[in-house]
């Protein structure tokens, strides 16, 4: 008996139990790695490590085999371990695509070594080489896809910054290879969407790169830029995109009218003040159309839009820094819309978390309008209307904020217009051709040739009307929604807002393609602290009046103090009377007192935010270790008490 007690002492039992647990742990890992290769538990909020339903639908629609070649230089992972971890995720995700495709997707993995045929093949496939160090070994980390007709789509280099968009990037590549006929999008714009070269104020040529959104549209659709003075929309155009086209004349609006009546779809983006064009005009000293409108068509559809008014919203205002050293303030004309401002019931906006707009207009529907309007993006209740002139030139966000008066309503910024049947806005047929200022009147032959383009003038629609209207064009501009990083001469976009997803979703919805709709919006890098923002906004509102009063008093006191000092000639200190010296000292003390009060007010604005930040730090960093420690101490105490109770009972 004693021998058995010696053999099974508590220490030996504990060691044996730990050994068995270790064996069990290793065994489970071996079994799971061999038997559960396709089983994963994705705990991310957006399911970033799982194939989405949209991707699975896309895979099911693949008709011809697709080959995905994953080029990954192992040397990259050895030198920069982060890339090795990322490469593992890419490899796993590609494996998911292959496993779920039923043989329609084949994945090949290569490790190109320097000065080999495989390295040449990677370059020929369009992969981007980067050096591990200056003048050192070149490495690859990208994907090239091909189909049976040797079409090729490439992700030249997998940027870690776009890791959350990995599934979308791969699915877009597959979509491009599996789609035989690409939809043609006709674009009419006065914006430099496709890039341009402009002369600056110094007479030097300044290249303007293409918009990121233009690159993304071009990656999915065939794009065709059309003249703003167009006479007829080309027949192969499926979707017409009007992106701040300026104020189009009757001839162009008639062409759009006939295009839509013939079943064409349109994404119309007008703007009461284009920050891009207005700002460019100031910088480059040129005349640019800073507003745009479609007066004839809007009036006929019953759409109310005023190109001289913009929508302001205190609750969704973006913070801007009005000047160097000044505290950021809410700029009520630049809005960052999310949550209830975006219709989550529409496939166009359901996956879009945030949309950033600037000096946007708004639209409404007139009584008796022949179309139905479904709002997609709106401001908050309590918004107000501003004159567009108030945001042009030298703007003062503080003044707009100070004069903000909440109104009773919210404004619709973007909406989908539909109608089963719509009549033409030009019942008299094609408008008369009128010469532009300084040009000759068109000849009879030119007029006849123009009218000959319309052998049949449509008087009513042959298909239901489907148009999306957005009252802002700055939604397209890079600076409002994406950070562009340079990577060995290549631009890498990292979205901070969902503007690109919104525009692409709108084009998809209009063109009838929904394959990528469910993928966009996954993995946005924007993670706003909404509670913090709300507390900060409330604190600023509470102290705004007090701060403004102190600022005004300080400015007046400093002005009086300067006037008093300037009234004394140089070297006159000796003849300054005691009263004047006392007055100067009194002003100096008053300035110090007001500045102290001002600092206290500004500190008060931050107090609630700082307190909440401290609480968040505590909950995220210290709370869990403290709870674990307390639990361990309680467990140890319980064991001690139990052991003593057993010993006392045994004794």
XYZ file of C-alpha atoms in Angstrom:
651
model
C 0.000 0.000 0.000
C 2.769 2.362 0.965
C 4.557 1.470 -2.281
C 1.476 2.431 -4.265
C 1.174 5.685 -2.341
C 4.818 6.409 -3.114
C 4.308 5.569 -6.775
C 1.214 7.798 -7.111
C 2.317 10.878 -5.264
C 0.615 14.131 -6.199
C 3.741 15.395 -7.923
C 4.056 12.367 -10.170
C 0.358 12.447 -10.989
C 0.672 16.113 -11.985
C 3.703 15.457 -14.196
C 1.986 12.496 -15.829
C -1.141 14.571 -16.432
C 0.891 17.364 -18.046
C 2.674 14.834 -20.269
C -0.655 13.353 -21.359
C -2.041 16.819 -22.063
C 1.013 17.614 -24.177
C 0.586 14.372 -26.145
C -3.117 15.109 -26.579
C -2.374 18.657 -27.757
C 0.180 17.495 -30.309
C -2.083 14.687 -31.465
C -5.011 17.039 -31.999
C -2.804 19.402 -34.004
C -1.540 16.554 -36.196
C -5.055 15.248 -36.770
C -6.545 18.686 -37.441
C -3.777 19.582 -39.893
C -4.345 16.395 -41.870
C -8.107 15.883 -41.576
C -9.530 19.389 -41.152
C -7.645 21.275 -43.854
C -10.806 22.932 -45.190
C -12.285 23.758 -41.777
C -11.572 27.201 -40.370
C -13.032 29.384 -37.671
C -13.132 33.017 -38.741
C -13.754 35.324 -35.779
C -13.296 38.638 -37.599
C -16.346 40.903 -37.638
C -16.520 40.996 -41.439
C -15.415 37.401 -42.044
C -12.237 38.538 -43.761
C -10.712 35.057 -43.746
C -13.677 33.276 -45.329
C -14.916 33.223 -48.888
C -18.026 35.342 -49.124
C -21.298 34.270 -50.715
C -20.567 36.669 -53.572
C -17.285 34.904 -54.313
C -18.943 31.502 -54.233
C -21.596 32.774 -56.661
C -18.825 34.101 -58.890
C -17.033 30.740 -58.824
C -20.227 28.897 -59.764
C -20.639 31.088 -62.857
C -17.178 30.314 -64.227
C -17.599 28.489 -67.531
C -14.011 27.992 -68.661
C -10.991 26.913 -66.593
C -8.852 29.620 -65.050
C -5.268 29.245 -63.896
C -3.945 31.344 -61.037
C -0.145 31.506 -60.757
C 1.042 32.615 -57.346
C 4.629 33.862 -57.546
C 6.193 34.122 -54.123
C 9.916 34.369 -53.458
C 10.690 32.485 -50.262
C 13.650 34.813 -49.740
C 11.188 37.644 -49.145
C 9.588 35.810 -46.238
C 12.970 34.845 -44.774
C 14.187 38.445 -44.784
C 10.866 40.050 -43.835
C 8.861 37.552 -41.739
C 5.679 39.581 -42.083
C 5.573 38.766 -45.801
C 5.963 35.093 -44.974
C 2.869 35.215 -42.752
C 0.935 37.140 -45.399
C 2.022 34.671 -48.081
C 0.604 31.870 -45.949
C -2.746 33.589 -45.903
C -2.664 34.149 -49.673
C -1.791 30.489 -50.210
C -4.661 29.361 -47.946
C -7.163 31.652 -49.647
C -6.126 30.498 -53.115
C -6.544 26.953 -51.857
C -10.103 27.830 -50.861
C -10.815 29.137 -54.359
C -9.411 25.959 -55.903
C -11.209 23.618 -53.509
C -14.603 25.228 -54.039
C -14.333 25.589 -57.815
C -14.743 21.926 -58.632
C -11.728 21.947 -60.915
C -12.563 25.213 -62.715
C -9.753 27.076 -60.928
C -6.241 25.681 -60.888
C -3.658 27.212 -58.564
C 0.052 26.980 -59.309
C 2.653 28.188 -56.802
C 6.138 29.216 -57.877
C 9.264 30.380 -56.099
C 11.231 32.291 -58.755
C 14.960 32.126 -58.174
C 17.325 34.774 -59.570
C 18.630 34.259 -63.107
C 16.315 31.352 -63.887
C 13.721 30.705 -66.568
C 11.031 30.948 -63.893
C 12.126 34.470 -63.082
C 11.780 35.412 -66.762
C 8.317 33.849 -66.832
C 7.235 35.893 -63.803
C 8.395 39.089 -65.500
C 6.612 38.072 -68.712
C 3.409 37.498 -66.719
C 3.536 41.099 -65.541
C 4.747 40.585 -61.963
C 6.636 43.417 -60.328
C 10.154 42.827 -59.085
C 11.398 44.580 -56.001
C 14.927 44.427 -54.544
C 15.405 43.007 -51.062
C 18.014 45.662 -50.541
C 19.626 48.236 -52.791
C 21.278 46.413 -55.666
C 20.392 43.056 -54.103
C 18.291 40.053 -55.030
C 15.002 40.708 -56.826
C 11.899 39.069 -55.346
C 8.278 38.526 -56.424
C 4.979 38.462 -54.558
C 1.997 38.578 -56.904
C -0.650 36.658 -58.817
C -1.132 36.218 -62.560
C -4.308 34.689 -63.926
C -5.005 33.304 -67.406
C -7.947 31.681 -69.157
C -8.242 29.396 -72.185
C -8.012 32.305 -74.640
C -4.761 33.497 -73.040
C -6.313 36.618 -71.573
C -4.191 37.731 -68.647
C -5.012 39.643 -65.474
C -2.340 40.449 -62.926
C -1.905 41.604 -59.360
C 1.702 42.770 -59.834
C 2.566 42.864 -56.138
C 0.426 41.986 -53.130
C 0.640 45.025 -50.930
C 0.309 44.353 -47.189
C -1.683 47.593 -46.940
C -4.385 45.948 -49.051
C -4.514 42.722 -47.080
C -8.113 43.346 -46.026
C -9.048 43.677 -49.723
C -7.333 40.434 -50.724
C -10.495 38.490 -51.518
C -11.929 41.369 -53.538
C -8.713 41.763 -55.547
C -8.537 38.038 -56.364
C -12.256 37.810 -57.182
C -12.044 40.871 -59.421
C -9.180 39.206 -61.277
C -11.263 36.037 -61.731
C -14.295 38.075 -62.782
C -12.298 39.838 -65.493
C -11.059 36.497 -66.847
C -14.471 34.844 -66.759
C -16.377 37.684 -68.434
C -16.167 37.495 -72.206
C -17.876 40.771 -73.140
C -17.104 43.810 -71.072
C -19.734 46.465 -70.474
C -18.941 49.809 -72.083
C -19.234 52.850 -69.808
C -19.359 56.199 -71.574
C -17.988 59.041 -69.425
C -18.745 62.725 -69.888
C -16.779 64.876 -67.470
C -14.952 68.137 -67.012
C -12.842 66.574 -64.258
C -9.327 65.261 -64.958
C -10.497 61.724 -64.215
C -8.237 60.174 -66.832
C -5.244 62.332 -65.897
C -3.975 65.366 -67.718
C -1.229 67.975 -67.830
C -1.913 71.516 -66.780
C 0.031 74.729 -66.711
C 0.544 76.111 -63.236
C 0.712 79.770 -62.260
C 4.484 79.740 -62.975
C 3.896 78.583 -66.539
C 5.227 75.091 -65.848
C 3.527 71.906 -66.938
C 2.146 69.939 -64.003
C 1.024 66.333 -64.555
C -2.309 65.443 -62.973
C -2.536 61.657 -62.416
C -5.705 59.769 -63.241
C -8.238 59.355 -60.466
C -7.987 56.069 -58.600
C -11.690 55.518 -59.237
C -11.061 55.905 -62.980
C -8.448 53.136 -62.790
C -10.872 50.915 -60.899
C -13.699 51.540 -63.360
C -11.307 50.778 -66.208
C -10.286 47.508 -64.542
C -13.892 46.296 -64.568
C -15.425 48.026 -67.593
C -14.390 49.275 -70.963
C -14.450 53.046 -70.633
C -14.952 55.608 -73.360
C -14.580 59.328 -72.690
C -17.137 61.365 -74.643
C -17.202 65.020 -75.623
C -19.398 67.215 -73.426
C -20.879 68.622 -76.633
C -21.928 65.170 -77.767
C -24.633 64.821 -80.394
C -25.423 61.168 -79.818
C -24.396 58.535 -77.311
C -22.561 55.682 -79.093
C -24.725 52.610 -79.523
C -22.334 50.236 -77.739
C -22.440 52.288 -74.527
C -24.497 50.487 -71.872
C -24.088 52.920 -68.983
C -23.539 56.648 -69.314
C -21.620 58.304 -66.491
C -21.942 62.073 -66.214
C -19.299 63.225 -63.749
C -19.565 66.976 -63.218
C -20.130 67.620 -66.931
C -20.689 71.354 -66.480
C -23.995 72.773 -67.704
C -24.720 70.708 -70.784
C -26.512 72.380 -73.670
C -29.831 71.262 -75.216
C -28.055 69.204 -77.875
C -26.183 67.063 -75.321
C -29.246 66.740 -73.092
C -31.302 65.598 -76.081
C -28.697 62.915 -76.780
C -28.934 61.777 -73.149
C -32.725 61.884 -73.298
C -32.806 59.607 -76.353
C -30.193 57.292 -74.838
C -32.248 56.807 -71.672
C -35.548 56.433 -73.538
C -33.876 53.717 -75.582
C -33.148 51.705 -72.433
C -29.751 53.150 -71.530
C -28.788 53.591 -67.868
C -27.098 56.637 -66.392
C -25.083 57.589 -63.329
C -25.421 61.364 -63.065
C -23.120 63.276 -60.720
C -23.805 67.009 -60.621
C -22.336 69.478 -58.174
C -23.126 73.012 -57.001
C -19.438 73.513 -56.238
C -16.705 71.174 -57.349
C -13.916 71.520 -54.796
C -11.601 69.935 -57.344
C -12.378 72.237 -60.242
C -12.929 75.312 -58.074
C -9.660 74.700 -56.230
C -7.804 74.021 -59.468
C -9.127 77.267 -60.907
C -7.725 79.175 -57.942
C -4.385 77.376 -58.050
C -3.810 77.351 -61.787
C -5.556 80.631 -62.480
C -7.891 79.243 -65.116
C -11.611 79.356 -65.627
C -13.277 76.042 -64.838
C -16.915 75.047 -64.461
C -17.250 74.722 -60.691
C -20.952 73.828 -60.897
C -22.946 71.473 -63.086
C -26.582 70.881 -63.890
C -29.010 69.130 -66.236
C -31.807 71.704 -66.133
C -33.980 70.368 -68.963
C -33.925 66.713 -67.977
C -34.207 67.363 -64.219
C -37.217 69.613 -64.750
C -38.910 67.029 -66.956
C -38.275 64.229 -64.451
C -39.509 66.378 -61.570
C -36.132 66.472 -59.846
C -35.571 69.609 -57.778
C -31.912 70.580 -57.660
C -30.494 74.059 -57.059
C -26.903 74.462 -58.320
C -26.422 77.469 -56.028
C -27.151 75.666 -52.747
C -25.179 73.127 -50.731
C -26.158 70.902 -47.810
C -24.501 71.408 -44.391
C -24.712 68.907 -41.563
C -23.314 69.508 -38.086
C -23.575 65.847 -37.024
C -21.570 64.374 -39.905
C -19.131 67.256 -40.398
C -15.501 66.360 -41.011
C -12.815 67.899 -38.873
C -10.400 70.252 -40.565
C -7.561 72.361 -39.217
C -8.413 75.959 -40.080
C -4.859 77.202 -39.651
C -1.432 76.333 -38.377
C -1.447 75.692 -34.651
C -5.217 75.904 -34.439
C -7.439 73.218 -33.038
C -9.390 71.138 -35.622
C -13.013 72.171 -35.988
C -16.082 70.674 -37.638
C -16.397 71.867 -41.226
C -20.124 71.567 -41.850
C -19.750 71.635 -45.653
C -17.519 68.526 -45.772
C -19.420 65.499 -44.621
C -18.523 61.971 -43.615
C -21.717 59.954 -43.848
C -22.244 56.596 -42.213
C -24.807 54.517 -40.358
C -28.310 55.880 -40.772
C -27.169 58.303 -43.466
C -26.630 55.403 -45.878
C -29.457 53.143 -47.038
C -28.457 49.646 -45.948
C -31.409 48.114 -47.778
C -30.056 48.814 -51.243
C -27.480 46.507 -52.848
C -25.659 49.655 -53.984
C -24.920 50.836 -50.456
C -25.472 47.806 -48.235
C -21.749 47.104 -47.813
C -20.605 50.712 -47.804
C -19.689 51.903 -44.313
C -18.652 55.473 -45.014
C -19.093 57.980 -47.822
C -17.207 61.276 -47.862
C -18.615 64.251 -49.770
C -17.589 67.899 -50.037
C -19.762 70.954 -50.663
C -22.516 68.692 -51.898
C -25.860 69.710 -53.293
C -29.117 67.940 -52.582
C -32.092 66.750 -54.558
C -35.801 66.316 -53.959
C -38.807 65.250 -55.954
C -41.441 67.750 -57.047
C -45.129 67.078 -56.532
C -46.524 65.041 -59.381
C -43.084 63.928 -60.594
C -43.320 61.064 -63.116
C -40.460 59.166 -61.488
C -40.015 57.413 -58.170
C -37.062 58.405 -55.993
C -35.321 55.975 -53.614
C -32.806 57.827 -51.382
C -29.412 56.162 -51.082
C -27.430 58.731 -49.109
C -28.880 61.492 -46.913
C -27.742 64.005 -44.337
C -28.924 63.939 -40.713
C -32.060 65.545 -39.373
C -31.261 69.111 -38.437
C -29.241 69.880 -41.561
C -29.228 73.336 -43.080
C -28.788 74.826 -46.531
C -25.923 77.172 -47.435
C -25.225 79.337 -50.441
C -22.488 77.809 -52.557
C -20.695 81.165 -52.506
C -20.058 80.700 -48.773
C -17.607 77.852 -49.411
C -15.706 79.399 -52.302
C -12.407 81.221 -51.967
C -10.997 81.774 -48.482
C -13.343 79.704 -46.363
C -13.757 80.064 -42.614
C -15.007 76.823 -41.036
C -15.337 78.524 -37.655
C -17.747 81.109 -39.070
C -19.894 78.471 -40.756
C -19.978 76.495 -37.525
C -20.782 79.554 -35.439
C -23.641 80.561 -37.715
C -25.018 77.053 -38.061
C -28.776 76.922 -37.476
C -30.255 73.396 -37.496
C -33.175 72.976 -39.827
C -36.090 70.568 -39.514
C -35.182 68.160 -42.308
C -32.550 65.895 -43.773
C -31.378 66.321 -47.368
C -31.113 63.603 -49.990
C -27.638 63.610 -51.524
C -27.908 60.563 -53.764
C -30.925 58.641 -55.001
C -32.070 56.119 -57.541
C -34.779 57.283 -59.944
C -37.038 54.701 -61.531
C -40.165 54.753 -63.671
C -41.959 52.174 -65.744
C -42.587 54.698 -68.506
C -41.250 58.182 -69.146
C -41.807 60.596 -72.010
C -39.226 62.662 -73.818
C -38.145 66.049 -72.516
C -37.955 67.214 -76.147
C -41.454 66.742 -77.636
C -40.493 68.947 -80.617
C -37.645 66.656 -81.606
C -33.959 67.527 -81.839
C -33.174 71.062 -80.657
C -31.989 73.707 -83.056
C -28.219 73.821 -83.439
C -26.928 77.082 -82.068
C -23.372 78.260 -82.648
C -21.131 78.779 -79.673
C -19.907 82.273 -78.923
C -17.457 83.358 -81.607
C -18.357 80.510 -83.999
C -20.233 80.553 -87.264
C -23.803 79.356 -87.543
C -24.049 75.733 -88.716
C -24.627 75.215 -92.407
C -27.707 73.504 -93.809
C -25.616 70.398 -94.517
C -24.406 70.255 -90.923
C -27.957 70.600 -89.612
C -29.173 67.871 -91.954
C -26.317 65.571 -90.945
C -27.113 66.151 -87.278
C -30.802 65.332 -87.670
C -30.011 62.322 -89.835
C -28.484 60.680 -86.739
C -32.003 60.348 -85.367
C -34.107 58.671 -88.083
C -36.526 57.777 -85.305
C -37.008 60.179 -82.454
C -38.244 58.370 -79.352
C -41.159 60.090 -77.665
C -41.421 57.667 -74.741
C -39.217 55.099 -73.108
C -38.899 51.617 -74.541
C -37.672 50.251 -71.202
C -38.115 51.266 -67.549
C -36.156 54.339 -66.470
C -33.199 53.554 -64.192
C -30.987 56.488 -63.265
C -28.837 57.225 -60.211
C -28.336 60.889 -59.327
C -25.588 62.062 -56.967
C -25.430 65.758 -56.034
C -21.657 65.762 -55.552
C -18.695 65.096 -57.814
C -15.921 65.438 -55.216
C -16.938 61.963 -54.142
C -14.670 60.878 -57.013
C -11.607 62.907 -56.059
C -8.769 60.905 -54.489
C -8.119 63.296 -51.636
C -11.560 62.761 -50.139
C -11.596 58.960 -49.922
C -8.287 57.232 -50.581
C -4.658 57.428 -49.534
C -2.322 56.800 -52.430
C 1.084 55.349 -51.611
C 3.971 55.044 -54.018
C 5.596 51.621 -54.276
C 8.536 51.396 -56.684
C 6.851 53.721 -59.156
C 3.416 52.167 -58.816
C 0.469 53.759 -57.072
C -1.089 51.718 -54.283
C -4.524 52.963 -53.189
C -5.646 52.356 -49.614
C -9.276 53.484 -49.189
C -10.249 55.332 -46.040
C -13.855 55.734 -47.137
C -16.283 53.754 -49.262
C -16.658 56.234 -52.132
C -15.040 53.885 -54.640
C -17.269 50.987 -53.600
C -20.340 53.188 -53.881
C -19.532 54.339 -57.426
C -18.578 50.857 -58.643
C -21.657 49.344 -57.023
C -23.809 51.944 -58.762
C -22.271 51.071 -62.134
C -22.689 47.358 -61.420
C -26.328 47.825 -60.495
C -27.026 49.870 -63.631
C -25.175 47.497 -65.932
C -26.924 44.453 -64.462
C -23.732 42.942 -63.096
C -23.930 41.987 -59.439
C -20.991 39.590 -59.171
C -18.760 41.978 -57.226
C -21.459 43.899 -55.352
C -21.276 41.704 -52.272
C -17.496 41.888 -52.113
C -16.981 45.614 -51.994
C -16.924 47.232 -48.605
C -15.321 44.201 -46.972
C -12.279 45.264 -45.076
C -12.522 48.998 -44.973
C -9.595 50.403 -43.020
C -11.793 53.052 -41.458
C -12.650 52.191 -37.848
C -14.132 55.375 -36.434
C -14.519 55.777 -32.664
C -18.119 56.884 -32.853
C -18.619 57.295 -29.095
C -15.427 59.337 -28.827
C -16.482 61.495 -31.766
C -19.892 62.101 -30.234
C -18.463 63.043 -26.837
C -15.945 65.380 -28.439
C -18.651 66.993 -30.561
C -20.886 67.540 -27.539
C -18.010 68.967 -25.497
C -17.047 71.366 -28.271
C -20.647 72.466 -28.632
C -20.899 73.068 -24.877
C -17.777 75.227 -24.717
C -17.948 76.840 -28.175
C -19.775 79.984 -27.032
C -17.479 80.488 -24.024
C -14.394 79.987 -26.145
C -15.640 82.416 -28.784
C -16.336 85.079 -26.120
C -12.867 84.684 -24.656
C -11.230 84.770 -28.081
C -13.063 87.988 -28.891
C -12.177 89.582 -25.547
C -8.539 88.547 -25.961
C -8.345 90.038 -29.466
C -9.845 93.345 -28.263
C -7.544 93.507 -25.245
C -4.438 92.775 -27.321
C -5.484 95.397 -29.845
C -5.933 98.031 -27.093
C -2.622 97.011 -25.568
C -0.802 97.403 -28.922
C -2.425 100.785 -29.520
C -1.302 101.961 -26.121
C 2.287 100.841 -26.715
C 2.450 102.272 -30.250
C 1.367 105.631 -28.829
C 4.622 105.858 -26.901
C 7.720 106.918 -28.841
C 11.006 104.977 -28.640
C 12.912 105.662 -25.416
C 9.930 107.306 -23.829
C 9.775 104.896 -20.964
C 11.317 107.500 -18.665
C 8.522 110.001 -19.314
C 5.657 107.563 -19.041
C 3.422 108.519 -16.200
C 2.586 106.194 -13.353
C -1.031 106.008 -14.561
C 0.019 104.971 -18.053
C 2.458 102.420 -16.698
C -0.263 101.027 -14.454
C -2.661 100.814 -17.389
C -0.104 98.899 -19.472
C 0.475 96.518 -16.612
C -3.254 96.096 -16.118
C -3.696 95.169 -19.806
C -0.772 92.767 -19.605
C -2.290 91.016 -16.601
C -5.688 90.963 -18.282
C -4.190 89.272 -21.350
C -2.534 86.665 -19.161
C -5.780 86.047 -17.301
C -7.836 85.627 -20.490
C -5.260 83.297 -21.983
C -5.368 81.216 -18.833
C -9.153 80.996 -18.995
C -8.967 80.103 -22.684
C -6.544 77.269 -22.004
C -8.838 76.017 -19.236
C -11.810 76.008 -21.606
C -9.864 74.205 -24.324
C -8.630 71.723 -21.718
C -12.216 71.120 -20.631
C -13.132 70.149 -24.192
C -10.585 67.369 -24.023
C -11.322 66.191 -20.491
C -14.259 63.903 -21.306
C -12.463 62.488 -24.331
C -9.257 61.912 -22.355
C -11.211 60.235 -19.587
C -12.903 57.857 -22.013
C -9.601 57.160 -23.762
C -8.048 56.273 -20.406
C -10.945 53.951 -19.635
C -10.529 52.250 -23.026
C -6.807 51.810 -22.422
C -7.570 50.278 -19.029
C -10.219 47.885 -20.392
C -8.064 46.821 -23.330
C -4.713 46.436 -21.575
C -5.019 46.123 -17.828
C -8.476 44.711 -17.097
C -7.982 41.192 -18.479
C -4.592 40.593 -16.741
C -6.075 41.887 -13.477
C -9.083 39.571 -13.765
C -6.826 36.601 -14.527
C -4.597 37.451 -11.562
C -7.552 37.786 -9.205
C -8.970 34.497 -10.476
C -5.595 32.787 -9.918
C -5.335 34.176 -6.395
C -8.863 33.032 -5.563
C -8.093 29.579 -6.951
C -4.882 29.365 -4.908
C -6.731 30.498 -1.793
C -9.430 27.894 -2.394
C -6.817 25.157 -2.779
C -5.062 26.173 0.443
C -8.328 26.175 2.371
C -9.335 22.830 0.894
C -5.960 21.272 1.712
C -6.135 22.472 5.318
C -9.682 21.182 5.647
C -8.586 17.733 4.396
C -5.573 17.731 6.726
C -7.719 18.728 9.703
C -10.239 16.004 8.902
C -7.418 13.440 8.510
C -5.793 14.549 11.769
